[in-house]
Each structure stands twice: as structure tokens, then as C-alpha cells.
mmCIF file of C-alpha atoms in Angstrom:
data_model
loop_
_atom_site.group_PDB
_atom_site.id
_atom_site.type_symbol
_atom_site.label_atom_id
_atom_site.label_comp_id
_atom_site.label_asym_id
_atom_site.label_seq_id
_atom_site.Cartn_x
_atom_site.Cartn_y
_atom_site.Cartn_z
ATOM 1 C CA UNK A 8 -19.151 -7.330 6.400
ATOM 2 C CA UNK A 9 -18.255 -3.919 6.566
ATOM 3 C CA UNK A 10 -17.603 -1.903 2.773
ATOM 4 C CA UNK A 11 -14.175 -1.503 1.563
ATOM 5 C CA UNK A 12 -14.838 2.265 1.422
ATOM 6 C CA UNK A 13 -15.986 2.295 4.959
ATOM 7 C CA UNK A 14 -12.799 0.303 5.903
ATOM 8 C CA UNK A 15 -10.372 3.397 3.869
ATOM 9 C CA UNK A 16 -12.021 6.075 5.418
ATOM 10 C CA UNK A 17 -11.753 4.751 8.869
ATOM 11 C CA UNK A 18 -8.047 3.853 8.053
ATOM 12 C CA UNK A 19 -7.355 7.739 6.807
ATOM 13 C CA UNK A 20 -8.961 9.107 9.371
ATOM 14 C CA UNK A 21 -6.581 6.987 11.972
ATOM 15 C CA UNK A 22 -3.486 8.060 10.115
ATOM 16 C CA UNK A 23 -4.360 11.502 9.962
ATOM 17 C CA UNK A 24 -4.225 11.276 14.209
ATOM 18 C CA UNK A 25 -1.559 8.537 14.217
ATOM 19 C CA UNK A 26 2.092 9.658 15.190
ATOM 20 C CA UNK A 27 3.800 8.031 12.037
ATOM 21 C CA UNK A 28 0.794 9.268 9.885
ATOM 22 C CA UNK A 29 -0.085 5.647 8.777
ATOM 23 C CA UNK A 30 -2.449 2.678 9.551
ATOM 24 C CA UNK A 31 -2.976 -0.361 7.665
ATOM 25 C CA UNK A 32 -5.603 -3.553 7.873
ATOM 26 C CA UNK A 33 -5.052 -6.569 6.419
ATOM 27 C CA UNK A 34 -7.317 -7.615 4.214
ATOM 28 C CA UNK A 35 -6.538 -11.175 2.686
ATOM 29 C CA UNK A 36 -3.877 -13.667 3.744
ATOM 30 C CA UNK A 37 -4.300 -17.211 1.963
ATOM 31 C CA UNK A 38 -0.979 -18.946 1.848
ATOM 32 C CA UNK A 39 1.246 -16.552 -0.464
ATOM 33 C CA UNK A 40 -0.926 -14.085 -0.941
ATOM 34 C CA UNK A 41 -1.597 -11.081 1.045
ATOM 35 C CA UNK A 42 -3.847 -7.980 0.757
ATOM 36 C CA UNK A 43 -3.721 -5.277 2.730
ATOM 37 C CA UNK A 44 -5.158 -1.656 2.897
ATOM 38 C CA UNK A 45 -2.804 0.790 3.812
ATOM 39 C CA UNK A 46 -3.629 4.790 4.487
ATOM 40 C CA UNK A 47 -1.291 7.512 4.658
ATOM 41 C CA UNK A 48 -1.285 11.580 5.409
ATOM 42 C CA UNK A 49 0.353 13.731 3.296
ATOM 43 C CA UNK A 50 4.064 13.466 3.664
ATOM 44 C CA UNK A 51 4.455 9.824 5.596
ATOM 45 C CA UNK A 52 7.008 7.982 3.983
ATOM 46 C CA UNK A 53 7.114 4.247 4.142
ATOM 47 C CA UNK A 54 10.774 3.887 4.032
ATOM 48 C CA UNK A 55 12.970 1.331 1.483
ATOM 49 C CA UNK A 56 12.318 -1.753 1.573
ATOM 50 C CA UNK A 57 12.719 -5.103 -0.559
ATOM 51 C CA UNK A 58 9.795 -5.736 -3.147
ATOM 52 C CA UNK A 59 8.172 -8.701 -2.725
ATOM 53 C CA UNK A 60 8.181 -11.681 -5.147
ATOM 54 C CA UNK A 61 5.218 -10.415 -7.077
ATOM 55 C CA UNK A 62 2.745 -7.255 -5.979
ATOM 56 C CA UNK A 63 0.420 -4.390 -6.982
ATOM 57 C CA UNK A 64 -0.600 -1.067 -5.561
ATOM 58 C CA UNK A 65 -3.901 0.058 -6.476
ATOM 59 C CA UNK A 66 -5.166 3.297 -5.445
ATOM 60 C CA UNK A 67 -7.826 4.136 -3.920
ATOM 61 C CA UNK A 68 -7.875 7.886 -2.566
ATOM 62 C CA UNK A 69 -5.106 10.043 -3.281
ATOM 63 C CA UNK A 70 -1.910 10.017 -4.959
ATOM 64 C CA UNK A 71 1.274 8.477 -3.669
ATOM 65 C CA UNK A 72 5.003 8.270 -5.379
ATOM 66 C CA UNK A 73 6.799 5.536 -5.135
ATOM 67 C CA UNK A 74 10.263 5.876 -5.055
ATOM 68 C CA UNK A 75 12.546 3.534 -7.132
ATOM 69 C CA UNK A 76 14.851 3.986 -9.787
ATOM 70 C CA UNK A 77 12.730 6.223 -11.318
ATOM 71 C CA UNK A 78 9.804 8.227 -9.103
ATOM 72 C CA UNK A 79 6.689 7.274 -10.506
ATOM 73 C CA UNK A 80 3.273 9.450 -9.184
ATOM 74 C CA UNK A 81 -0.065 7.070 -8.691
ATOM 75 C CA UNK A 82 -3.411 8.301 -8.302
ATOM 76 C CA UNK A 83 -6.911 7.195 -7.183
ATOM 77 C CA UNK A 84 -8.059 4.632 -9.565
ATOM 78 C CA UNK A 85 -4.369 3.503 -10.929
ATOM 79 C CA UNK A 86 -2.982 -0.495 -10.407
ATOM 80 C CA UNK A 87 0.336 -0.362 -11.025
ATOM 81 C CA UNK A 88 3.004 -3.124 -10.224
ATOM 82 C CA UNK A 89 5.572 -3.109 -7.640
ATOM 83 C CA UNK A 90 9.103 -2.149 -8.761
ATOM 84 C CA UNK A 91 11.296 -5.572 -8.022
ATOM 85 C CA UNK A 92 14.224 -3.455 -6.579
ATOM 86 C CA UNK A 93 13.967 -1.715 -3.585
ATOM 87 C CA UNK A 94 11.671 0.963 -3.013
ATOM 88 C CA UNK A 95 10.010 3.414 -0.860
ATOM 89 C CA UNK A 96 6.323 5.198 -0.969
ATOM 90 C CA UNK A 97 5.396 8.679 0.259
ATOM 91 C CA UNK A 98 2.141 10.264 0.274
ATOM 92 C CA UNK A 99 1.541 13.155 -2.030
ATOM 93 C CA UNK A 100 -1.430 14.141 -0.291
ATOM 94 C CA UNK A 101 -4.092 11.863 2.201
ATOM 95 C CA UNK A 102 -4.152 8.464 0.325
ATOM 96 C CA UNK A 103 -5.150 4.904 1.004
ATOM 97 C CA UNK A 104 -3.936 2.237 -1.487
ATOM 98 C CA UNK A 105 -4.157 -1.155 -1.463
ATOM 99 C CA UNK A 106 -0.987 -2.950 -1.287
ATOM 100 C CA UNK A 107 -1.346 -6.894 -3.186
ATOM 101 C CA UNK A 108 1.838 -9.399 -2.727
ATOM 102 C CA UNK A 109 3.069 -12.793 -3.286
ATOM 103 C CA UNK A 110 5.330 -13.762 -0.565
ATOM 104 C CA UNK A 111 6.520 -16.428 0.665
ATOM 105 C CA UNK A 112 7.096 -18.988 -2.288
ATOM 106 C CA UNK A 113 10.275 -21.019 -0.927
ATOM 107 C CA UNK A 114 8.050 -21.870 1.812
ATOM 108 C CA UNK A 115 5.170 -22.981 -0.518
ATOM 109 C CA UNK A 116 7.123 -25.023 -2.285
ATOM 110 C CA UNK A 117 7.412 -27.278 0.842
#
């Protein structure tokens, strides 16, 4: 099992070379839950998007702003909910964060 800190690093370094500047692993998927590591260069933009029904970012390296009503600024070692409108997430400098959300509950109901 390779170390979560292993698994960022490796992630950063591939967005630092990667056209978009991102790369992302999944972590965890168990039916409506998903986990997945996400690592950005300075100044990739994930663009707006819906939230999902329930979520977290958690920082892990860097500091990214998340774009919503209001811009909020996270930093290494922050958990901070999603917004529940739409949003968008930029990195203020090299970051990896780990992205936690609930999807999928209509179908979970079935």
C-alpha cells in the first residue's frame, strides 16, 4: 500500500508536466461515496461546476480558492465543506487536496 504522501507528491509532480496542470487518483468509491486526490500547479483552474450532494476539500499541500459566491482561500491542513451552488477551484500556488463527495443518492435509494 503505497503512503498517501507518496501518492500527492507523485500526483504534483504529474501536474506540474501535465498540459492542463492537473492529475487526480481516486482514492475511495463505495456506493455514494467517493474520495479522490486531486493536484494542481499554480494557476489551473478547475472550471464551474455543480456541487455535489454533500462534500469536503481538505488540503493537503498548498493553498487553493474556491470560487463561489464568495472566494474563500484554503490552505494545507484546512477541511472545509463544499459550497452547494456552483463553484470553481484554482490553485494559488502547487497544491494537492483531497476532494470527499456524496453522490449519487437517487440511485441509492433504489
Amino acid at each position: 500500500m503505497q503512503h498517501l504522501n507518496e501518492i500527492a507528491m507523485q500526483h504534483l509532480n504529474e501536474a506540474r508536466h501535465a498540459p492542463h496542470g492537473r492529475s487526480a487518483a481516486q482514492l475511495l468509491h463505495q456506493k455514494v461515496l467517493r474520495q479522490t486526490l486531486l493536484a494542481m500547479k499554480e494557476g489551473a483552474v478547475l472550471a464551474e461546476h455543480n456541487a455535489p450532494y454533500a462534500g469536503s476539500l481538505q488540503v493537503l499541500h498548498g493553498r487553493i480558492r474556491v470560487r463561489a459566491g464568495q472566494d474563500l482561500v484554503l490552505e494545507a491542513g484546512q477541511l472545509h465543506v463544499i459550497p452547494v451552488e456552483r463553484h470553481s477551484v484554482e490553485a494559488v500556488e502547487d497544491s494537492v487536496f483531497i476532494l470527499t463527495a456524496v453522490t449519487g443518492i437517487e440511485d441509492a435509494a433504489e
